[in-house]
CSV table of C-alpha atoms and ligand atoms in Angstrom, one decimal:
chain,number,residue,atom,x,y,z
A,1,MET,CA,0.0,0.0,0.0
A,2,SER,CA,1.7,3.1,-1.1
A,3,LEU,CA,1.9,6.4,0.9
A,4,ASN,CA,0.1,8.1,-1.9
A,5,PHE,CA,-2.7,5.7,-1.5
A,6,LEU,CA,-2.9,6.3,2.4
A,7,SER,CA,-3.0,10.1,2.0
A,8,ARG,CA,-5.8,9.8,-0.8
A,9,CYS,CA,-7.7,7.5,1.6
A,10,ARG,CA,-7.2,10.0,4.7
A,11,PRO,CA,-10.0,12.5,3.8
A,12,HIS,CA,-12.4,9.8,2.7
A,13,LEU,CA,-11.9,8.0,6.0
A,14,SER,CA,-12.2,11.1,8.2
A,15,LEU,CA,-15.6,12.2,6.1
A,16,ARG,CA,-16.8,8.8,6.7
A,17,LEU,CA,-16.1,8.7,10.3
A,18,THR,CA,-17.6,12.2,10.7
A,19,LEU,CA,-20.9,11.0,9.0
A,20,TRP,CA,-20.9,7.8,11.0
A,21,PHE,CA,-20.6,9.8,14.4
A,22,SER,CA,-23.1,12.3,13.4
A,23,LEU,CA,-25.6,9.7,12.2
A,24,ILE,CA,-25.2,7.8,15.4
A,25,PHE,CA,-25.5,10.9,17.5
A,26,LEU,CA,-28.7,12.0,15.5
A,27,LEU,CA,-30.2,8.5,15.6
A,28,ALA,CA,-29.7,8.3,19.5
A,29,SER,CA,-31.2,11.9,19.9
A,30,LEU,CA,-34.2,11.1,17.8
A,31,THR,CA,-34.7,7.9,19.7
A,32,VAL,CA,-34.7,9.7,23.0
A,33,LEU,CA,-37.1,12.3,21.5
A,34,GLY,CA,-39.3,9.6,20.2
A,35,MET,CA,-39.5,7.8,23.5
A,36,ALA,CA,-40.1,11.0,25.3
A,37,TYR,CA,-43.0,11.6,23.0
A,38,TYR,CA,-44.4,8.1,23.3
A,39,LEU,CA,-44.2,8.3,27.1
A,40,LEU,CA,-45.9,11.7,27.2
A,41,ALA,CA,-48.7,10.6,24.8
A,42,THR,CA,-49.3,7.3,26.8
A,43,SER,CA,-49.4,9.1,30.1
A,44,LEU,CA,-51.8,12.0,28.7
A,45,ARG,CA,-54.0,9.3,27.4
A,46,GLN,CA,-53.9,7.5,30.7
A,47,GLN,CA,-54.7,10.7,32.6
A,48,ASP,CA,-57.7,11.5,30.2
A,49,ARG,CA,-59.1,7.9,30.6
A,50,GLU,CA,-58.6,8.1,34.3
A,51,SER,CA,-60.7,11.2,34.6
A,52,ILE,CA,-63.4,9.7,32.2
A,53,ARG,CA,-63.5,6.6,34.4
A,54,THR,CA,-63.9,8.7,37.6
A,55,ALA,CA,-66.7,10.7,36.0
A,56,LEU,CA,-68.4,7.6,34.8
A,57,GLN,CA,-68.2,6.0,38.2
A,58,GLU,CA,-69.7,9.2,39.8
A,59,TYR,CA,-72.6,9.3,37.4
A,60,GLN,CA,-73.3,5.7,37.7
A,61,ALA,CA,-73.6,6.1,41.4
A,62,GLN,CA,-76.0,9.0,40.9
A,63,TYR,CA,-78.1,7.0,38.5
A,64,LYS,CA,-78.3,4.0,40.8
A,65,ALA,CA,-79.4,6.4,43.8
A,66,GLY,CA,-82.1,8.3,41.8
A,67,LYS,CA,-82.4,7.2,38.2
A,68,LEU,CA,-82.4,9.8,35.5
A,69,ILE,CA,-83.5,12.7,37.7
A,70,ALA,CA,-80.5,12.3,40.1
A,71,LEU,CA,-78.3,12.1,37.1
A,72,ARG,CA,-79.7,15.3,35.5
A,73,ASN,CA,-79.5,17.1,38.8
A,74,ALA,CA,-76.0,16.1,39.5
A,75,ILE,CA,-75.0,17.7,36.2
A,76,LYS,CA,-76.9,20.7,36.9
A,77,PHE,CA,-75.3,21.1,40.3
A,78,GLU,CA,-71.9,20.7,39.0
A,79,ARG,CA,-72.6,23.5,36.4
A,80,ALA,CA,-74.1,25.7,39.2
A,81,ALA,CA,-71.1,25.0,41.3
A,82,GLY,CA,-68.8,26.2,38.4
A,83,LYS,CA,-67.0,22.9,37.7
A,84,PRO,CA,-65.6,22.9,34.2
A,85,ASN,CA,-68.1,21.6,31.6
A,86,ILE,CA,-65.8,19.2,29.9
A,87,PHE,CA,-67.6,15.8,29.9
A,88,PHE,CA,-70.2,14.4,27.4
A,89,VAL,CA,-72.8,12.3,29.2
A,90,ARG,CA,-75.3,10.0,27.5
A,91,LEU,CA,-78.0,7.8,28.9
A,92,ALA,CA,-79.4,5.3,26.3
A,93,GLY,CA,-82.2,2.9,26.6
A,94,PRO,CA,-81.7,-0.9,26.1
A,95,ARG,CA,-82.0,-0.7,22.3
A,96,ASN,CA,-79.6,2.2,22.3
A,97,GLN,CA,-82.1,4.9,21.9
A,98,THR,CA,-80.9,8.3,23.4
A,99,VAL,CA,-82.6,9.0,26.7
A,100,PHE,CA,-80.7,11.8,28.0
A,101,LEU,CA,-77.7,13.7,26.4
A,102,HIS,CA,-75.4,16.4,27.7
A,103,PHE,CA,-72.4,17.9,26.0
A,104,PRO,CA,-70.5,21.1,26.0
A,105,GLU,CA,-71.6,23.6,23.3
A,106,GLN,CA,-68.3,23.4,21.4
A,107,TRP,CA,-69.0,19.8,20.6
A,108,ALA,CA,-71.7,20.5,18.1
A,109,ASP,CA,-69.3,19.4,15.3
A,110,PHE,CA,-69.7,15.8,16.6
A,111,ASN,CA,-72.3,13.7,14.9
A,112,LEU,CA,-73.7,12.4,18.2
A,113,GLN,CA,-76.7,10.6,16.2
A,114,GLU,CA,-74.1,8.2,15.0
A,115,LEU,CA,-73.9,6.7,18.5
A,116,GLU,CA,-77.5,5.5,18.1
A,117,ARG,CA,-76.5,3.7,15.0
A,118,MET,CA,-73.9,1.6,16.5
A,119,ALA,CA,-74.7,-2.1,16.7
A,120,THR,CA,-72.1,-3.2,19.2
A,121,ILE,CA,-70.8,-0.7,21.8
A,122,PRO,CA,-67.1,-1.4,23.0
A,123,ALA,CA,-66.1,-0.3,26.6
A,124,TRP,CA,-63.9,2.4,25.0
A,125,PHE,CA,-64.0,4.0,21.7
A,126,GLN,CA,-63.3,7.2,19.8
A,127,LEU,CA,-65.9,9.3,17.9
A,128,ARG,CA,-64.4,11.8,15.2
A,129,ALA,CA,-65.7,15.3,14.6
A,130,ALA,CA,-66.8,16.4,11.1
A,131,GLN,CA,-63.5,18.0,10.3
A,132,GLU,CA,-61.8,14.9,11.7
A,133,GLU,CA,-59.5,17.1,13.8
A,134,GLU,CA,-61.2,16.6,17.1
A,135,VAL,CA,-61.6,13.3,18.6
A,136,LEU,CA,-64.0,12.3,21.4
A,137,GLU,CA,-63.0,9.4,23.7
A,138,ILE,CA,-65.9,7.6,25.2
A,139,ALA,CA,-66.3,4.9,27.9
A,140,THR,CA,-69.5,3.0,28.1
A,141,VAL,CA,-71.0,0.9,30.9
A,142,ARG,CA,-74.2,-1.2,31.0
A,143,LEU,CA,-76.3,-0.5,33.9
A,144,PRO,CA,-78.3,-3.1,36.0
A,145,ASP,CA,-81.5,-2.0,34.2
A,146,ASN,CA,-80.0,-2.7,30.9
A,147,PHE,CA,-79.5,1.0,30.1
A,148,LEU,CA,-76.2,2.3,28.7
A,149,LEU,CA,-74.4,5.1,30.5
A,150,GLN,CA,-71.6,6.8,28.2
A,151,VAL,CA,-69.2,9.5,29.4
A,152,GLY,CA,-66.6,11.2,27.0
A,153,LYS,CA,-64.1,13.6,26.8
A,154,ASP,CA,-62.5,15.7,24.0
A,155,THR,CA,-58.9,14.9,23.4
A,156,SER,CA,-57.9,18.4,21.9
A,157,ALA,CA,-56.1,19.5,25.0
A,158,ARG,CA,-53.7,16.6,25.0
A,159,GLU,CA,-53.3,16.8,21.2
A,160,GLU,CA,-52.4,20.5,21.4
A,161,LEU,CA,-49.8,19.5,24.0
A,162,LEU,CA,-48.5,16.7,21.7
A,163,GLU,CA,-48.5,19.0,18.8
A,164,HIS,CA,-46.4,21.4,20.7
A,165,PHE,CA,-43.9,18.9,21.7
A,166,ARG,CA,-43.7,17.7,17.9
A,167,ARG,CA,-43.1,21.3,16.8
A,168,VAL,CA,-40.3,21.8,19.5
A,169,ALA,CA,-38.8,18.4,18.5
A,170,PHE,CA,-38.8,19.3,14.8
A,171,GLY,CA,-37.3,22.7,15.7
A,172,VAL,CA,-34.4,21.1,17.5
A,173,THR,CA,-33.6,18.5,14.8
A,174,ILE,CA,-31.6,21.1,12.6
A,175,PRO,CA,-29.4,22.2,15.5
A,176,LEU,CA,-29.0,18.5,16.6
A,177,ILE,CA,-27.7,17.7,12.9
A,178,ILE,CA,-25.4,20.5,13.2
A,179,LEU,CA,-24.2,19.6,16.6
A,180,GLY,CA,-23.8,16.0,15.2
A,181,LEU,CA,-21.7,17.1,12.5
A,182,VAL,CA,-19.5,19.4,14.5
A,183,GLY,CA,-19.1,16.7,17.2
A,184,GLY,CA,-18.6,14.0,14.6
A,185,LYS,CA,-15.8,16.1,12.9
A,186,PHE,CA,-14.1,16.6,16.3
A,187,LEU,CA,-14.3,13.0,17.3
A,188,ALA,CA,-13.2,11.8,13.9
A,189,GLY,CA,-10.2,14.1,14.2
A,190,ARG,CA,-9.3,12.8,17.5
A,191,THR,CA,-9.8,9.2,16.5
A,192,LEU,CA,-7.6,9.6,13.5
A,193,ARG,CA,-4.8,11.6,15.0
A,194,PRO,CA,-2.7,8.6,16.0
A,195,ILE,CA,-3.1,7.2,12.6
A,196,ARG,CA,-2.1,10.5,10.9
A,197,GLN,CA,1.0,10.5,13.3
A,198,LEU,CA,1.7,6.9,12.3
A,199,ILE,CA,1.5,7.9,8.5
A,200,GLN,CA,3.7,10.9,9.2
A,201,THR,CA,6.4,8.7,10.8
A,202,VAL,CA,6.4,6.3,7.8
A,203,GLN,CA,6.7,9.2,5.5
A,204,THR,CA,9.7,10.5,7.3
A,205,ILE,CA,11.4,7.2,7.4
A,206,THR,CA,10.7,6.7,3.7
A,207,ALA,CA,11.8,10.3,2.7
A,208,THR,CA,14.9,10.4,4.8
A,209,GLY,CA,15.8,6.7,5.3
A,210,MET,CA,16.3,7.5,9.1
A,211,MET,CA,15.2,4.7,11.1
A,212,THR,CA,15.3,6.7,14.2
A,213,ALA,CA,11.8,8.3,13.8
A,214,ARG,CA,9.2,6.9,16.1
A,215,ALA,CA,5.3,7.4,16.2
A,216,PRO,CA,4.3,9.4,19.4
A,217,VAL,CA,2.5,7.1,21.9
A,218,GLY,CA,0.0,8.9,24.0
A,219,PRO,CA,-1.1,8.1,27.5
A,220,ALA,CA,-4.3,6.3,26.3
A,221,ARG,CA,-4.5,2.5,26.6
A,222,ASP,CA,-6.5,2.0,23.5
A,223,GLU,CA,-6.0,-0.1,20.4
A,224,LEU,CA,-4.5,2.7,18.4
A,225,ALA,CA,-1.9,3.4,21.1
A,226,GLU,CA,-1.1,-0.2,21.2
A,227,LEU,CA,-0.8,0.0,17.3
A,228,ALA,CA,1.8,2.9,17.8
A,229,ARG,CA,3.6,1.0,20.5
A,230,LEU,CA,3.9,-2.2,18.4
A,231,PHE,CA,5.0,-0.2,15.4
A,232,ASN,CA,7.8,1.5,17.3
A,233,GLN,CA,8.7,-2.0,18.7
A,234,MET,CA,8.8,-3.3,15.2
A,235,LEU,CA,11.0,-0.2,14.1
A,236,ASP,CA,13.3,-0.9,17.0
A,237,ARG,CA,13.7,-4.6,16.0
A,238,ILE,CA,14.3,-3.8,12.2
A,239,SER,CA,16.8,-1.2,13.4
A,240,ALA,CA,18.6,-3.8,15.6
A,241,LEU,CA,18.3,-6.4,12.8
A,242,LEU,CA,19.8,-3.8,10.3
A,243,ASP,CA,22.6,-2.9,12.9
A,244,GLY,CA,23.3,-6.6,13.4
A,245,MET,CA,23.4,-7.2,9.4
A,246,ARG,CA,25.8,-4.2,9.1
A,247,GLU,CA,28.0,-5.4,11.9
A,248,THR,CA,28.1,-9.0,10.5
A,249,LEU,CA,28.8,-7.7,7.0
A,250,ASP,CA,31.7,-5.6,8.3
A,251,ASN,CA,33.0,-8.5,10.5
A,252,VAL,CA,32.7,-11.0,7.5
A,253,ALA,CA,34.4,-8.5,5.2
A,254,HIS,CA,37.2,-8.0,7.7
A,255,ASP,CA,37.5,-11.7,8.3
A,256,LEU,CA,37.6,-12.4,4.6
A,257,ARG,CA,40.1,-9.8,3.9
A,258,THR,CA,42.8,-11.2,6.3
A,259,PRO,CA,42.9,-14.7,4.8
A,260,LEU,CA,42.6,-13.3,1.2
A,261,THR,CA,45.6,-10.8,1.8
A,262,ARG,CA,47.5,-13.7,3.2
A,263,LEU,CA,46.6,-15.8,0.2
A,264,ARG,CA,47.8,-13.2,-2.0
A,265,GLY,CA,51.0,-12.7,-0.1
A,266,VAL,CA,51.7,-16.4,-0.2
A,267,ALA,CA,50.9,-16.7,-3.9
A,268,GLU,CA,53.3,-13.8,-4.8
A,269,THR,CA,56.0,-15.7,-2.8
A,270,ALA,CA,55.4,-18.7,-4.7
A,271,LEU,CA,55.6,-16.8,-8.0
A,272,GLN,CA,58.8,-15.2,-7.1
A,273,ALA,CA,60.4,-18.5,-5.8
A,274,GLN,CA,59.7,-20.5,-8.9
A,275,GLU,CA,63.4,-21.6,-8.8
A,276,GLN,CA,63.0,-23.2,-5.4
A,277,PRO,CA,60.5,-26.0,-5.5
A,278,ASP,CA,60.4,-26.6,-1.8
A,279,THR,CA,59.4,-22.9,-1.1
A,280,CYS,CA,56.9,-23.2,-3.8
A,281,ARG,CA,55.3,-26.3,-2.4
A,282,ALA,CA,55.2,-24.9,1.0
A,283,ALA,CA,53.5,-21.7,-0.3
A,284,LEU,CA,50.9,-23.9,-2.3
A,285,ALA,CA,50.3,-25.9,1.0
A,286,ASP,CA,49.7,-22.4,2.8
A,287,CYS,CA,47.4,-21.4,0.1
A,288,LEU,CA,45.4,-24.7,0.5
A,289,GLU,CA,45.1,-24.2,4.2
A,290,GLU,CA,43.8,-20.6,3.8
A,291,ALA,CA,41.3,-21.6,1.1
A,292,GLU,CA,40.0,-24.3,3.3
A,293,ARG,CA,39.8,-21.8,6.2
A,294,LEU,CA,37.9,-19.5,4.0
A,295,SER,CA,35.6,-22.1,2.7
A,296,GLY,CA,35.0,-23.4,6.2
A,297,LEU,CA,34.1,-19.8,7.4
A,298,LEU,CA,31.5,-19.4,4.5
A,299,THR,CA,30.0,-22.9,5.2
A,300,ILE,CA,29.4,-22.1,8.9
A,301,LEU,CA,28.0,-18.7,7.9
A,302,MET,CA,25.6,-20.3,5.4
A,303,ASP,CA,24.7,-23.1,8.0
A,304,ILE,CA,23.9,-20.4,10.6
A,305,ALA,CA,21.8,-18.3,8.0
A,306,GLU,CA,19.9,-21.5,7.0
A,307,ALA,CA,19.2,-22.4,10.7
A,308,GLU,CA,18.0,-18.9,11.5
A,309,ALA,CA,15.8,-18.7,8.5
A,310,GLY,CA,14.3,-22.1,9.4
A,311,THR,CA,15.5,-23.7,6.2
A,312,MET,CA,18.1,-26.0,7.7
A,313,LYS,CA,17.1,-29.5,6.6
A,314,LEU,CA,17.2,-31.9,9.7
A,315,ARG,CA,16.9,-35.5,9.3
A,316,LEU,CA,15.4,-36.4,12.7
A,317,GLU,CA,16.0,-40.0,14.1
A,318,THR,CA,16.4,-41.6,17.6
A,319,VAL,CA,19.9,-41.0,18.5
A,320,PRO,CA,21.4,-43.0,21.5
A,321,ILE,CA,23.1,-40.6,23.6
A,322,GLY,CA,25.8,-42.9,25.1
A,323,PRO,CA,27.7,-43.7,21.8
A,324,LEU,CA,27.4,-40.1,20.7
A,325,LEU,CA,29.1,-38.7,23.8
A,326,ALA,CA,31.7,-41.4,23.9
A,327,ASP,CA,32.6,-40.6,20.4
A,328,LEU,CA,32.8,-36.9,21.0
A,329,VAL,CA,34.9,-37.2,24.1
A,330,ASP,CA,37.3,-39.6,22.2
A,331,LEU,CA,37.6,-36.8,19.6
A,332,TYR,CA,39.0,-34.4,22.2
A,333,ARG,CA,40.8,-37.0,24.4
A,334,TYR,CA,44.3,-36.3,23.0
A,335,VAL,CA,44.0,-32.5,23.0
A,336,ALA,CA,42.6,-32.6,26.5
A,337,GLU,CA,45.5,-35.0,27.7
A,338,ASP,CA,47.9,-32.7,26.0
A,339,LYS,CA,46.7,-29.9,28.2
A,340,GLN,CA,46.2,-32.1,31.2
A,341,ILE,CA,42.5,-31.5,31.3
A,342,SER,CA,40.3,-34.5,32.5
A,343,ILE,CA,36.9,-35.0,30.7
A,344,THR,CA,34.4,-37.0,32.6
A,345,THR,CA,31.0,-38.2,31.4
A,346,ASN,CA,27.7,-38.9,33.1
A,347,TYR,CA,24.6,-40.2,31.5
A,348,PRO,CA,21.9,-43.0,31.7
A,349,PRO,CA,22.9,-45.9,29.5
A,350,GLU,CA,19.6,-46.1,27.7
A,351,LEU,CA,19.1,-42.4,27.1
A,352,ALA,CA,18.1,-41.3,23.6
A,353,VAL,CA,17.2,-38.1,21.9
A,354,THR,CA,15.2,-37.4,18.6
A,355,ALA,CA,17.7,-35.2,16.6
A,356,ASP,CA,19.6,-34.9,13.5
A,357,ALA,CA,22.8,-36.9,14.5
A,358,PRO,CA,25.5,-35.0,12.5
A,359,ARG,CA,24.0,-31.6,13.5
A,360,LEU,CA,23.8,-32.6,17.0
A,361,ARG,CA,27.3,-33.9,17.1
A,362,GLN,CA,28.5,-30.6,15.4
A,363,ALA,CA,26.8,-28.5,18.2
A,364,LEU,CA,28.2,-30.6,21.1
A,365,ALA,CA,31.5,-30.6,19.5
A,366,ASN,CA,31.7,-26.9,19.2
A,367,VAL,CA,30.7,-26.5,22.9
A,368,LEU,CA,33.4,-29.1,24.0
A,369,ASP,CA,35.9,-27.6,21.8
A,370,ASN,CA,35.5,-24.2,23.5
A,371,ALA,CA,35.5,-25.9,26.9
A,372,VAL,CA,38.9,-27.5,26.0
A,373,LYS,CA,40.2,-24.2,24.5
A,374,TYR,CA,39.3,-22.0,27.4
A,375,THR,CA,40.2,-24.3,30.1
A,376,PRO,CA,43.9,-23.8,31.4
A,377,PRO,CA,46.1,-27.0,32.0
A,378,GLY,CA,45.0,-29.0,35.0
A,379,GLY,CA,41.4,-28.1,34.7
A,380,ARG,CA,38.3,-30.4,34.6
A,381,ILE,CA,35.5,-30.8,32.0
A,382,THR,CA,32.2,-32.7,32.8
A,383,VAL,CA,29.9,-33.9,30.1
A,384,THR,CA,26.5,-34.8,31.4
A,385,ALA,CA,23.1,-35.9,29.8
A,386,ALA,CA,19.9,-36.6,31.4
A,387,ALA,CA,16.1,-36.6,30.9
A,388,ALA,CA,14.4,-33.4,32.1
A,389,GLY,CA,10.6,-34.0,31.7
A,390,ALA,CA,9.8,-33.9,28.0
A,391,TRP,CA,13.4,-32.6,27.4
A,392,ARG,CA,16.9,-34.1,27.2
A,393,ARG,CA,19.4,-31.9,28.9
A,394,PHE,CA,23.2,-32.0,28.0
A,395,ILE,CA,25.4,-30.1,30.3
A,396,ILE,CA,29.0,-29.2,29.4
A,397,ALA,CA,30.9,-27.6,32.4
A,398,ASP,CA,34.4,-26.7,32.7
A,399,THR,CA,36.7,-25.0,35.2
A,400,GLY,CA,38.1,-22.5,32.7
A,401,VAL,CA,38.8,-18.9,32.4
A,402,GLY,CA,35.0,-18.0,32.5
A,403,ILE,CA,33.2,-15.2,30.6
A,404,PRO,CA,32.7,-11.8,32.1
A,405,PRO,CA,28.9,-11.0,32.8
A,406,ALA,CA,28.9,-8.1,30.3
A,407,ASP,CA,30.1,-10.4,27.6
A,408,LEU,CA,27.5,-13.1,28.2
A,409,PRO,CA,24.7,-11.8,26.0
A,410,LYS,CA,27.2,-11.2,23.1
A,411,ILE,CA,28.7,-14.7,23.0
A,412,TRP,CA,25.9,-15.9,20.6
A,413,ASP,CA,26.6,-13.1,18.1
A,414,ARG,CA,28.1,-14.0,14.8
A,415,LEU,CA,32.0,-13.4,14.7
A,416,TYR,CA,31.9,-12.2,18.5
A,417,ARG,CA,35.2,-13.3,20.1
A,418,GLY,CA,36.0,-12.4,23.9
A,419,ASP,CA,39.0,-10.2,24.4
A,420,LYS,CA,40.7,-12.9,26.3
A,421,SER,CA,40.1,-15.4,23.4
A,422,ARG,CA,42.2,-13.6,20.8
A,423,SER,CA,45.1,-15.8,21.7
A,424,GLN,CA,43.2,-19.1,20.8
A,425,ARG,CA,42.3,-20.3,17.4
A,426,GLY,CA,38.7,-19.6,16.3
A,427,LEU,CA,36.3,-17.6,14.3
A,428,GLY,CA,33.7,-16.5,16.7
A,429,LEU,CA,31.2,-18.5,15.0
A,430,GLY,CA,31.0,-21.7,17.1
A,431,LEU,CA,28.4,-20.6,19.6
A,432,SER,CA,26.3,-18.9,16.9
A,433,LEU,CA,26.2,-22.1,15.1
A,434,VAL,CA,25.4,-24.2,18.2
A,435,LYS,CA,22.5,-21.9,19.2
A,436,ALA,CA,21.1,-22.0,15.5
A,437,ILE,CA,21.3,-25.7,15.4
A,438,VAL,CA,19.7,-26.1,18.9
A,439,THR,CA,16.8,-23.6,17.9
A,440,ALA,CA,16.2,-25.3,14.7
A,441,HIS,CA,15.6,-28.5,16.7
A,442,GLY,CA,13.0,-26.7,18.8
A,443,GLY,CA,15.4,-26.6,21.8
A,444,HIS,CA,17.2,-23.8,23.8
A,445,ILE,CA,20.7,-23.2,25.3
A,446,GLU,CA,21.6,-21.5,28.5
A,447,VAL,CA,24.9,-20.3,29.9
A,448,ALA,CA,26.3,-19.7,33.5
A,449,SER,CA,29.7,-18.5,33.8
A,450,GLU,CA,32.0,-16.9,36.4
A,451,PRO,CA,35.4,-15.3,35.4
A,452,GLY,CA,38.1,-17.4,36.9
A,453,GLN,CA,35.8,-20.1,38.0
A,454,GLY,CA,34.6,-21.8,34.8
A,455,SER,CA,31.5,-21.9,32.4
A,456,ARG,CA,28.6,-24.2,32.1
A,457,PHE,CA,26.4,-24.7,28.9
A,458,ASP,CA,22.9,-26.3,29.4
A,459,ILE,CA,21.3,-27.5,26.1
A,460,TYR,CA,17.7,-28.6,26.1
A,461,LEU,CA,16.5,-30.5,23.1
A,462,PRO,CA,12.9,-32.0,22.9
A,463,GLY,CA,13.1,-35.8,23.7
B,501,ADP,P1,35.4,-18.8,19.2
B,501,ADP,O1,35.9,-19.2,18.0
B,501,ADP,O2,36.1,-17.4,19.7
B,501,ADP,O3,35.6,-19.8,20.3
B,501,ADP,P2,32.6,-18.9,19.8
B,501,ADP,O4,31.4,-18.5,19.2
B,501,ADP,O5,32.7,-20.5,20.0
B,501,ADP,O6,33.9,-18.4,19.3
B,501,ADP,O7,32.7,-18.4,21.3
B,501,ADP,C1,32.5,-16.9,21.4
B,501,ADP,C2,33.2,-16.5,22.7
B,501,ADP,O8,32.6,-16.9,23.9
B,501,ADP,C3,34.7,-16.8,22.6
B,501,ADP,O9,35.6,-16.0,21.9
B,501,ADP,C4,35.0,-16.8,24.1
B,501,ADP,O10,35.3,-15.5,24.5
B,501,ADP,C5,33.7,-17.2,24.8
B,501,ADP,N1,33.4,-18.5,25.3
B,501,ADP,C6,32.8,-19.5,24.7
B,501,ADP,N2,33.0,-20.7,25.4
B,501,ADP,C7,33.7,-20.4,26.4
B,501,ADP,C8,34.1,-21.2,27.6
B,501,ADP,N3,33.8,-22.5,27.7
B,501,ADP,N4,34.8,-20.6,28.5
B,501,ADP,C9,35.2,-19.2,28.3
B,501,ADP,N5,34.8,-18.5,27.4
B,501,ADP,C10,34.0,-19.0,26.3
């Protein structure tokens, strides 16, 4: 994904986020308004019905006490007492013929004769005025003498209130949209800020090639901050890898130049001494030795690269550990004896490990070779193998010169050689290869060392 593409996407993403935020805000606000409207309408309707029900019960009690006369008187008294004249009251005979009718004057619009034509009369129903704007809500009760008593109320007061609410709600919608857009833009800007900073960092690195640029990590603990943190960690690792590669390249160039210069010198000597066959032969032998050294160096470097890249081909088989260690110790017996170093082994006779036998031998030989190299005369080396749970553990411990704590993390680096090791033969590749082989087998290697006391290498391989 090119940076141009990223910068082309940016405004669209910001616009899309702004619109999404605004839409969500608007929908939430409208939902709240809708719910408020619904609750208001329901509670107003309930209030109306409650007042109709109370009036119906009162008129029913009056009728029960003194029939139509008492009902008529009750309404008359109410008016005389100045009670608001808001209820419609109708008394109908058993066949729904109107016996008594009372309604406020403003209800002339309602076609009250319609009531007589109704075949079935539900407990609650609505009657519409001629213009269909006003609605009369009516409750009906059948009396013990089979008469019908109906009480109704005009719903215009509550409709007015609801209409006012609708107007206010409509009025605030435009400001809500504007507020949503402004808030959405602000939120989109805030959300995209870390991504913009990330893009800026990538642009700086691409433009300048400087791997030192890092994306700012804010105090937030969200996914974008995590992304910036991981991005910086990735840059740290890439920088470290590049530094490592540069250093390795320098070291390899340096290590190749020395034998090549020597090769050239020896070849020149041979050319100049054409008349002396012995000198010529000796020079050719030197050339061969240097060429072998060079080829060995390159083979080990390639092995390490293969193992680290995970492409080292391992032919895994069950390897009995006893014969393997016996062979190995035999290989170093003479050198050790020369230096008066004792090598002792300790392993269960039947112990075996699943490994590539030649590679495992190569790894153990390198560690043992170091132990012999870095142990002064009179020292001791112990080679131990044992089962440790699902692992096989190999320990090679010596009483040699040891490794300074500051050098311990570096000993696995390619071409690293300790200061005190310069006097010994070696390329600084042994432990890198050991680690690479062990890791390729799915194992790991640990070191513990104390200068002047000795070193101990623990190799763990899956059983
Ligand atoms: P080298 O060819 O120098 O032995 P290695 O990669 O095998 O390279 O080891 C790297 C460095 O680790 C050595 O130069 C040495 O300083 C240190 N080292 C390795 N093994 C031992 C040991 N058994 N005792 C002391 N120092 C050791």
